[in-house]
């Protein structure tokens, strides 16, 4: 395991606290991410999907009965992916889990029609991950990215009864500027598609956009 993996604050966040925090009514981000993942699957109808920062499988129910032959759930936290496999292994015969650091370009075999990356660019070096995603996509494949955006909300991690259990990740969270993201994706040969949009939930703003590999 890489230095980054050993140091990641995500290894200190218990799965139960993370899930409870994200789906708490005061946060509501699990519901948002699940709905946006469903939309991305509907738009792309992918045969092969990688979910980066899959955690415990939020939204994976939308993959059931879809025609994807290959679904790879990717996360740095082995506890999260063990729970995901337990929840969805039987319903998704093509499911693979990969406990890896997405900063490593060799961590995934590639060949994806869709890479769904929701709230992970905030915890890594974003241009490196953009370049890695470009390499993992099939020609014509799409990186669908969901990025937290600045708001007047006082804290980067939302307040909830479980917030203290997420303390380890707050210093690692850096919001991604959309202008910079547009440059990194263009440099990596990913073309911004029409339909990018913003949504707001409980005072926090999120950008969702598709970036297609053209070459
Ligand atoms: C905010 S959560 C993602 C939310 C998730 N997509 C959902 O719908 O609930 C960020 C996830 O990225 C994972 N992660 C953070 N850094 C990573 C890295 N370098 N490589 C792989 N996974 C990473 C964390 O363990 C965590 O599960």
PDB file of C-alpha atoms and ligand atoms in Angstrom:
ATOM      1  CA  UNK A   1       0.000   0.000   0.000  1.00  0.00           C
ATOM      2  CA  UNK A   2       1.292   3.493  -0.887  1.00  0.00           C
ATOM      3  CA  UNK A   3       2.372   6.246   1.539  1.00  0.00           C
ATOM      4  CA  UNK A   4      -0.826   8.157   0.687  1.00  0.00           C
ATOM      5  CA  UNK A   5      -2.961   5.137   1.574  1.00  0.00           C
ATOM      6  CA  UNK A   6      -1.211   4.745   4.932  1.00  0.00           C
ATOM      7  CA  UNK A   7      -1.749   8.421   5.732  1.00  0.00           C
ATOM      8  CA  UNK A   8      -5.294   8.871   4.426  1.00  0.00           C
ATOM      9  CA  UNK A   9      -7.679  10.139   7.074  1.00  0.00           C
ATOM     10  CA  UNK A  10     -10.351   8.046   5.389  1.00  0.00           C
ATOM     11  CA  UNK A  11      -8.875   4.962   7.061  1.00  0.00           C
ATOM     12  CA  UNK A  12      -9.884   6.487  10.424  1.00  0.00           C
ATOM     13  CA  UNK A  13     -13.544   7.116   9.539  1.00  0.00           C
ATOM     14  CA  UNK A  14     -15.779   4.198  10.625  1.00  0.00           C
ATOM     15  CA  UNK A  15     -18.174   3.049   7.917  1.00  0.00           C
ATOM     16  CA  UNK A  16     -21.212   3.288  10.187  1.00  0.00           C
ATOM     17  CA  UNK A  17     -20.434   6.914  11.092  1.00  0.00           C
ATOM     18  CA  UNK A  18     -19.766   7.839   7.460  1.00  0.00           C
ATOM     19  CA  UNK A  19     -23.018   6.302   6.208  1.00  0.00           C
ATOM     20  CA  UNK A  20     -25.075   7.820   9.033  1.00  0.00           C
ATOM     21  CA  UNK A  21     -23.535  11.266   8.456  1.00  0.00           C
ATOM     22  CA  UNK A  22     -24.050  11.287   4.682  1.00  0.00           C
ATOM     23  CA  UNK A  23     -27.686  10.167   4.855  1.00  0.00           C
ATOM     24  CA  UNK A  24     -28.689  12.260   7.900  1.00  0.00           C
ATOM     25  CA  UNK A  25     -31.497  14.694   7.036  1.00  0.00           C
ATOM     26  CA  UNK A  26     -29.240  17.639   7.929  1.00  0.00           C
ATOM     27  CA  UNK A  27     -26.654  16.500   5.325  1.00  0.00           C
ATOM     28  CA  UNK A  28     -28.648  14.647   2.648  1.00  0.00           C
ATOM     29  CA  UNK A  29     -25.638  14.040   0.424  1.00  0.00           C
ATOM     30  CA  UNK A  30     -26.063  10.246   0.159  1.00  0.00           C
ATOM     31  CA  UNK A  31     -29.489  10.785  -1.410  1.00  0.00           C
ATOM     32  CA  UNK A  32     -28.140  13.413  -3.822  1.00  0.00           C
ATOM     33  CA  UNK A  33     -25.166  11.295  -4.898  1.00  0.00           C
ATOM     34  CA  UNK A  34     -27.347   8.238  -5.396  1.00  0.00           C
ATOM     35  CA  UNK A  35     -29.816  10.151  -7.576  1.00  0.00           C
ATOM     36  CA  UNK A  36     -27.028  11.695  -9.676  1.00  0.00           C
ATOM     37  CA  UNK A  37     -25.381   8.277 -10.129  1.00  0.00           C
ATOM     38  CA  UNK A  38     -28.724   6.897 -11.363  1.00  0.00           C
ATOM     39  CA  UNK A  39     -28.924   9.765 -13.874  1.00  0.00           C
ATOM     40  CA  UNK A  40     -25.367   9.136 -15.117  1.00  0.00           C
ATOM     41  CA  UNK A  41     -26.140   5.433 -15.653  1.00  0.00           C
ATOM     42  CA  UNK A  42     -29.291   6.384 -17.573  1.00  0.00           C
ATOM     43  CA  UNK A  43     -27.384   8.877 -19.764  1.00  0.00           C
ATOM     44  CA  UNK A  44     -24.469   6.572 -20.574  1.00  0.00           C
ATOM     45  CA  UNK A  45     -25.948   3.043 -20.558  1.00  0.00           C
ATOM     46  CA  UNK A  46     -22.405   1.764 -19.891  1.00  0.00           C
ATOM     47  CA  UNK A  47     -21.215  -1.843 -20.317  1.00  0.00           C
ATOM     48  CA  UNK A  48     -18.279  -1.229 -18.001  1.00  0.00           C
ATOM     49  CA  UNK A  49     -18.312   1.105 -14.991  1.00  0.00           C
ATOM     50  CA  UNK A  50     -15.737   2.179 -12.414  1.00  0.00           C
ATOM     51  CA  UNK A  51     -16.983   3.933  -9.288  1.00  0.00           C
ATOM     52  CA  UNK A  52     -14.161   5.877  -7.646  1.00  0.00           C
ATOM     53  CA  UNK A  53     -14.558   6.447  -3.910  1.00  0.00           C
ATOM     54  CA  UNK A  54     -17.388   3.912  -3.888  1.00  0.00           C
ATOM     55  CA  UNK A  55     -17.362   3.730  -0.058  1.00  0.00           C
ATOM     56  CA  UNK A  56     -20.043   1.267   1.162  1.00  0.00           C
ATOM     57  CA  UNK A  57     -21.989   1.261  -2.120  1.00  0.00           C
ATOM     58  CA  UNK A  58     -24.265   4.279  -1.996  1.00  0.00           C
ATOM     59  CA  UNK A  59     -26.361   4.162  -5.201  1.00  0.00           C
ATOM     60  CA  UNK A  60     -25.213   0.700  -6.289  1.00  0.00           C
ATOM     61  CA  UNK A  61     -28.837  -0.450  -6.263  1.00  0.00           C
ATOM     62  CA  UNK A  62     -29.186   1.471  -9.547  1.00  0.00           C
ATOM     63  CA  UNK A  63     -26.751  -0.973 -11.191  1.00  0.00           C
ATOM     64  CA  UNK A  64     -28.950  -3.973 -10.428  1.00  0.00           C
ATOM     65  CA  UNK A  65     -30.718  -5.227 -13.566  1.00  0.00           C
ATOM     66  CA  UNK A  66     -28.657  -2.906 -15.769  1.00  0.00           C
ATOM     67  CA  UNK A  67     -26.681  -4.451 -18.596  1.00  0.00           C
ATOM     68  CA  UNK A  68     -23.199  -3.605 -17.261  1.00  0.00           C
ATOM     69  CA  UNK A  69     -20.891  -6.621 -17.645  1.00  0.00           C
ATOM     70  CA  UNK A  70     -18.175  -5.135 -15.478  1.00  0.00           C
ATOM     71  CA  UNK A  71     -18.548  -2.974 -12.370  1.00  0.00           C
ATOM     72  CA  UNK A  72     -15.436  -2.052 -10.397  1.00  0.00           C
ATOM     73  CA  UNK A  73     -15.933  -0.426  -6.990  1.00  0.00           C
ATOM     74  CA  UNK A  74     -12.771   1.442  -6.033  1.00  0.00           C
ATOM     75  CA  UNK A  75     -11.798   2.779  -2.627  1.00  0.00           C
ATOM     76  CA  UNK A  76      -8.786   3.209  -0.378  1.00  0.00           C
ATOM     77  CA  UNK A  77     -10.687   1.875   2.656  1.00  0.00           C
ATOM     78  CA  UNK A  78     -10.940  -1.946   2.794  1.00  0.00           C
ATOM     79  CA  UNK A  79     -13.705  -1.885   5.450  1.00  0.00           C
ATOM     80  CA  UNK A  80     -15.973   0.134   3.164  1.00  0.00           C
ATOM     81  CA  UNK A  81     -15.481  -2.194   0.201  1.00  0.00           C
ATOM     82  CA  UNK A  82     -16.029  -5.314   2.327  1.00  0.00           C
ATOM     83  CA  UNK A  83     -19.436  -3.892   3.307  1.00  0.00           C
ATOM     84  CA  UNK A  84     -20.167  -2.974  -0.322  1.00  0.00           C
ATOM     85  CA  UNK A  85     -19.339  -6.535  -1.475  1.00  0.00           C
ATOM     86  CA  UNK A  86     -21.558  -7.986   1.245  1.00  0.00           C
ATOM     87  CA  UNK A  87     -24.437  -5.692   0.231  1.00  0.00           C
ATOM     88  CA  UNK A  88     -24.237  -6.076  -3.543  1.00  0.00           C
ATOM     89  CA  UNK A  89     -22.102  -9.133  -4.415  1.00  0.00           C
ATOM     90  CA  UNK A  90     -25.105 -11.418  -4.969  1.00  0.00           C
ATOM     91  CA  UNK A  91     -27.160  -8.895  -6.953  1.00  0.00           C
ATOM     92  CA  UNK A  92     -24.267  -7.797  -9.183  1.00  0.00           C
ATOM     93  CA  UNK A  93     -22.461 -10.836 -10.632  1.00  0.00           C
ATOM     94  CA  UNK A  94     -19.964  -8.619 -12.536  1.00  0.00           C
ATOM     95  CA  UNK A  95     -18.914  -6.741  -9.387  1.00  0.00           C
ATOM     96  CA  UNK A  96     -15.223  -6.419  -8.525  1.00  0.00           C
ATOM     97  CA  UNK A  97     -13.760  -4.423  -5.651  1.00  0.00           C
ATOM     98  CA  UNK A  98     -10.367  -2.721  -5.783  1.00  0.00           C
ATOM     99  CA  UNK A  99      -8.730  -1.490  -2.574  1.00  0.00           C
ATOM    100  CA  UNK A 100      -6.312   0.932  -4.209  1.00  0.00           C
ATOM    101  CA  UNK A 101      -5.068   4.502  -4.194  1.00  0.00           C
ATOM    102  CA  UNK A 102      -6.472   6.208  -7.302  1.00  0.00           C
ATOM    103  CA  UNK A 103      -3.358   8.405  -7.447  1.00  0.00           C
ATOM    104  CA  UNK A 104      -1.560   5.356  -8.864  1.00  0.00           C
ATOM    105  CA  UNK A 105      -2.187   5.169 -12.643  1.00  0.00           C
ATOM    106  CA  UNK A 106      -1.486   1.430 -12.516  1.00  0.00           C
ATOM    107  CA  UNK A 107      -4.115   0.784  -9.838  1.00  0.00           C
ATOM    108  CA  UNK A 108      -6.885  -0.059 -12.365  1.00  0.00           C
ATOM    109  CA  UNK A 109      -6.770  -2.050 -15.574  1.00  0.00           C
ATOM    110  CA  UNK A 110      -8.938   0.491 -17.436  1.00  0.00           C
ATOM    111  CA  UNK A 111     -11.324  -0.100 -20.319  1.00  0.00           C
ATOM    112  CA  UNK A 112     -14.342   1.729 -18.856  1.00  0.00           C
ATOM    113  CA  UNK A 113     -17.315   3.298 -20.643  1.00  0.00           C
ATOM    114  CA  UNK A 114     -18.170   5.306 -17.514  1.00  0.00           C
ATOM    115  CA  UNK A 115     -16.126   6.456 -14.548  1.00  0.00           C
ATOM    116  CA  UNK A 116     -18.337   7.863 -11.798  1.00  0.00           C
ATOM    117  CA  UNK A 117     -16.280  10.039  -9.450  1.00  0.00           C
ATOM    118  CA  UNK A 118     -18.417  11.729  -6.805  1.00  0.00           C
ATOM    119  CA  UNK A 119     -16.736  13.687  -3.990  1.00  0.00           C
ATOM    120  CA  UNK A 120     -13.309  12.114  -4.435  1.00  0.00           C
ATOM    121  CA  UNK A 121     -11.416  14.820  -6.352  1.00  0.00           C
ATOM    122  CA  UNK A 122     -11.558  16.880  -3.130  1.00  0.00           C
ATOM    123  CA  UNK A 123      -9.242  14.398  -1.348  1.00  0.00           C
ATOM    124  CA  UNK A 124      -6.569  13.772  -3.987  1.00  0.00           C
ATOM    125  CA  UNK A 125      -4.369  15.712  -6.394  1.00  0.00           C
ATOM    126  CA  UNK A 126      -7.119  16.482  -8.935  1.00  0.00           C
ATOM    127  CA  UNK A 127      -5.052  16.902 -12.142  1.00  0.00           C
ATOM    128  CA  UNK A 128      -3.352  13.555 -11.469  1.00  0.00           C
ATOM    129  CA  UNK A 129      -6.707  11.845 -11.034  1.00  0.00           C
ATOM    130  CA  UNK A 130      -8.107  13.510 -14.184  1.00  0.00           C
ATOM    131  CA  UNK A 131      -5.131  12.193 -16.191  1.00  0.00           C
ATOM    132  CA  UNK A 132      -5.504   8.721 -14.648  1.00  0.00           C
ATOM    133  CA  UNK A 133      -9.224   8.667 -15.510  1.00  0.00           C
ATOM    134  CA  UNK A 134      -8.455   9.615 -19.126  1.00  0.00           C
ATOM    135  CA  UNK A 135      -6.140   6.608 -19.301  1.00  0.00           C
ATOM    136  CA  UNK A 136      -8.732   4.274 -17.763  1.00  0.00           C
ATOM    137  CA  UNK A 137     -11.567   5.261 -20.146  1.00  0.00           C
ATOM    138  CA  UNK A 138     -12.361   3.576 -23.435  1.00  0.00           C
ATOM    139  CA  UNK A 139     -12.282   5.946 -26.438  1.00  0.00           C
ATOM    140  CA  UNK A 140     -15.678   7.664 -26.302  1.00  0.00           C
ATOM    141  CA  UNK A 141     -16.035   6.815 -22.605  1.00  0.00           C
ATOM    142  CA  UNK A 142     -17.125   9.415 -20.051  1.00  0.00           C
ATOM    143  CA  UNK A 143     -15.798  10.680 -16.747  1.00  0.00           C
ATOM    144  CA  UNK A 144     -18.831  11.890 -14.767  1.00  0.00           C
ATOM    145  CA  UNK A 145     -17.565  14.075 -11.927  1.00  0.00           C
ATOM    146  CA  UNK A 146     -19.441  15.483  -8.944  1.00  0.00           C
ATOM    147  CA  UNK A 147     -17.529  18.275  -7.207  1.00  0.00           C
ATOM    148  CA  UNK A 148     -18.403  20.161  -4.038  1.00  0.00           C
ATOM    149  CA  UNK A 149     -18.405  23.908  -4.615  1.00  0.00           C
ATOM    150  CA  UNK A 150     -17.901  26.866  -2.271  1.00  0.00           C
ATOM    151  CA  UNK A 151     -20.989  28.251  -0.547  1.00  0.00           C
ATOM    152  CA  UNK A 152     -21.708  30.516   2.365  1.00  0.00           C
ATOM    153  CA  UNK A 153     -21.940  27.360   4.511  1.00  0.00           C
ATOM    154  CA  UNK A 154     -19.442  27.761   7.373  1.00  0.00           C
ATOM    155  CA  UNK A 155     -17.854  24.282   7.393  1.00  0.00           C
ATOM    156  CA  UNK A 156     -16.534  22.106   4.584  1.00  0.00           C
ATOM    157  CA  UNK A 157     -17.815  18.944   6.331  1.00  0.00           C
ATOM    158  CA  UNK A 158     -21.500  19.412   7.195  1.00  0.00           C
ATOM    159  CA  UNK A 159     -22.664  19.412  10.810  1.00  0.00           C
ATOM    160  CA  UNK A 160     -24.323  16.196  12.030  1.00  0.00           C
ATOM    161  CA  UNK A 161     -24.250  14.038  15.173  1.00  0.00           C
ATOM    162  CA  UNK A 162     -21.453  11.996  13.492  1.00  0.00           C
ATOM    163  CA  UNK A 163     -19.345  14.962  12.387  1.00  0.00           C
ATOM    164  CA  UNK A 164     -16.697  14.358  15.080  1.00  0.00           C
ATOM    165  CA  UNK A 165     -16.020  10.888  13.648  1.00  0.00           C
ATOM    166  CA  UNK A 166     -15.174  12.561  10.316  1.00  0.00           C
ATOM    167  CA  UNK A 167     -12.632  14.955  11.870  1.00  0.00           C
ATOM    168  CA  UNK A 168      -9.699  13.112  10.254  1.00  0.00           C
ATOM    169  CA  UNK A 169     -10.800  14.054   6.741  1.00  0.00           C
ATOM    170  CA  UNK A 170     -11.653  17.730   7.206  1.00  0.00           C
ATOM    171  CA  UNK A 171      -8.006  18.877   6.795  1.00  0.00           C
ATOM    172  CA  UNK A 172      -7.711  16.732   3.644  1.00  0.00           C
ATOM    173  CA  UNK A 173     -10.744  18.284   1.927  1.00  0.00           C
ATOM    174  CA  UNK A 174      -9.853  20.901  -0.710  1.00  0.00           C
ATOM    175  CA  UNK A 175     -12.565  22.251  -2.973  1.00  0.00           C
ATOM    176  CA  UNK A 176     -11.824  22.001  -6.703  1.00  0.00           C
ATOM    177  CA  UNK A 177     -12.080  25.155  -8.855  1.00  0.00           C
ATOM    178  CA  UNK A 178     -14.197  24.587 -11.945  1.00  0.00           C
ATOM    179  CA  UNK A 179     -11.964  26.691 -14.244  1.00  0.00           C
ATOM    180  CA  UNK A 180      -8.951  24.616 -13.263  1.00  0.00           C
ATOM    181  CA  UNK A 181     -10.927  21.388 -13.656  1.00  0.00           C
ATOM    182  CA  UNK A 182     -11.927  22.464 -17.180  1.00  0.00           C
ATOM    183  CA  UNK A 183      -8.243  22.985 -18.056  1.00  0.00           C
ATOM    184  CA  UNK A 184      -7.104  19.652 -16.595  1.00  0.00           C
ATOM    185  CA  UNK A 185      -9.817  17.729 -18.432  1.00  0.00           C
ATOM    186  CA  UNK A 186      -9.097  19.492 -21.743  1.00  0.00           C
ATOM    187  CA  UNK A 187      -5.354  18.820 -21.330  1.00  0.00           C
ATOM    188  CA  UNK A 188      -6.152  15.143 -20.736  1.00  0.00           C
ATOM    189  CA  UNK A 189      -8.191  14.889 -23.953  1.00  0.00           C
ATOM    190  CA  UNK A 190     -11.590  14.921 -22.238  1.00  0.00           C
ATOM    191  CA  UNK A 191     -14.261  17.101 -23.865  1.00  0.00           C
ATOM    192  CA  UNK A 192     -16.862  18.766 -21.635  1.00  0.00           C
ATOM    193  CA  UNK A 193     -20.340  17.594 -22.678  1.00  0.00           C
ATOM    194  CA  UNK A 194     -23.516  19.673 -22.597  1.00  0.00           C
ATOM    195  CA  UNK A 195     -25.742  19.265 -19.563  1.00  0.00           C
ATOM    196  CA  UNK A 196     -23.366  20.145 -16.728  1.00  0.00           C
ATOM    197  CA  UNK A 197     -25.347  21.532 -13.821  1.00  0.00           C
ATOM    198  CA  UNK A 198     -25.277  22.650 -10.203  1.00  0.00           C
ATOM    199  CA  UNK A 199     -27.434  21.357  -7.383  1.00  0.00           C
ATOM    200  CA  UNK A 200     -27.769  22.543  -3.821  1.00  0.00           C
ATOM    201  CA  UNK A 201     -28.617  20.476  -0.769  1.00  0.00           C
ATOM    202  CA  UNK A 202     -28.778  21.787   2.792  1.00  0.00           C
ATOM    203  CA  UNK A 203     -26.854  24.924   1.864  1.00  0.00           C
ATOM    204  CA  UNK A 204     -24.026  23.138   0.033  1.00  0.00           C
ATOM    205  CA  UNK A 205     -23.479  23.404  -3.722  1.00  0.00           C
ATOM    206  CA  UNK A 206     -22.352  20.655  -6.066  1.00  0.00           C
ATOM    207  CA  UNK A 207     -21.289  20.615  -9.736  1.00  0.00           C
ATOM    208  CA  UNK A 208     -22.039  17.584 -11.934  1.00  0.00           C
ATOM    209  CA  UNK A 209     -20.467  17.316 -15.378  1.00  0.00           C
ATOM    210  CA  UNK A 210     -19.595  14.737 -18.042  1.00  0.00           C
ATOM    211  CA  UNK A 211     -16.197  14.717 -19.785  1.00  0.00           C
ATOM    212  CA  UNK A 212     -15.837  12.459 -22.835  1.00  0.00           C
ATOM    213  CA  UNK A 213     -12.592  10.903 -24.046  1.00  0.00           C
ATOM    214  CA  UNK A 214     -12.353  11.947 -27.665  1.00  0.00           C
ATOM    215  CA  UNK A 215      -9.239  10.035 -28.802  1.00  0.00           C
TER     216      UNK A 215
HETATM  217  C1  LIG B   1     -16.904  11.536   0.203  1.00  0.00           C
HETATM  218  S1  LIG B   1     -16.601   9.854  -0.068  1.00  0.00           S
HETATM  219  C2  LIG B   1     -17.345   9.511  -1.629  1.00  0.00           C
HETATM  220  C3  LIG B   1     -18.818   9.430  -1.557  1.00  0.00           C
HETATM  221  C4  LIG B   1     -19.415   8.291  -2.314  1.00  0.00           C
HETATM  222  N1  LIG B   1     -19.131   8.392  -3.731  1.00  0.00           N
HETATM  223  C5  LIG B   1     -20.911   8.227  -2.064  1.00  0.00           C
HETATM  224  O1  LIG B   1     -21.710   8.243  -3.016  1.00  0.00           O
HETATM  225  O2  LIG B   1     -21.289   8.141  -0.874  1.00  0.00           O
HETATM  226  C6  LIG B   1     -14.905   9.778  -0.585  1.00  0.00           C
HETATM  227  C7  LIG B   1     -14.431   8.341  -0.735  1.00  0.00           C
HETATM  228  O3  LIG B   1     -13.181   8.361  -1.440  1.00  0.00           O
HETATM  229  C8  LIG B   1     -12.309   7.427  -0.830  1.00  0.00           C
HETATM  230  N2  LIG B   1     -10.945   7.868  -1.132  1.00  0.00           N
HETATM  231  C9  LIG B   1     -10.339   8.994  -0.662  1.00  0.00           C
HETATM  232  N3  LIG B   1      -9.081   9.083  -1.166  1.00  0.00           N
HETATM  233  C10 LIG B   1      -8.902   8.005  -1.980  1.00  0.00           C
HETATM  234  C11 LIG B   1      -7.819   7.548  -2.780  1.00  0.00           C
HETATM  235  N4  LIG B   1      -6.668   8.226  -2.845  1.00  0.00           N
HETATM  236  N5  LIG B   1      -7.970   6.401  -3.494  1.00  0.00           N
HETATM  237  C12 LIG B   1      -9.144   5.704  -3.423  1.00  0.00           C
HETATM  238  N6  LIG B   1     -10.204   6.094  -2.672  1.00  0.00           N
HETATM  239  C13 LIG B   1     -10.085   7.228  -1.960  1.00  0.00           C
HETATM  240  C14 LIG B   1     -12.661   7.465   0.642  1.00  0.00           C
HETATM  241  O4  LIG B   1     -12.260   6.316   1.335  1.00  0.00           O
HETATM  242  C15 LIG B   1     -14.179   7.631   0.583  1.00  0.00           C
HETATM  243  O5  LIG B   1     -14.856   6.400   0.601  1.00  0.00           O
END
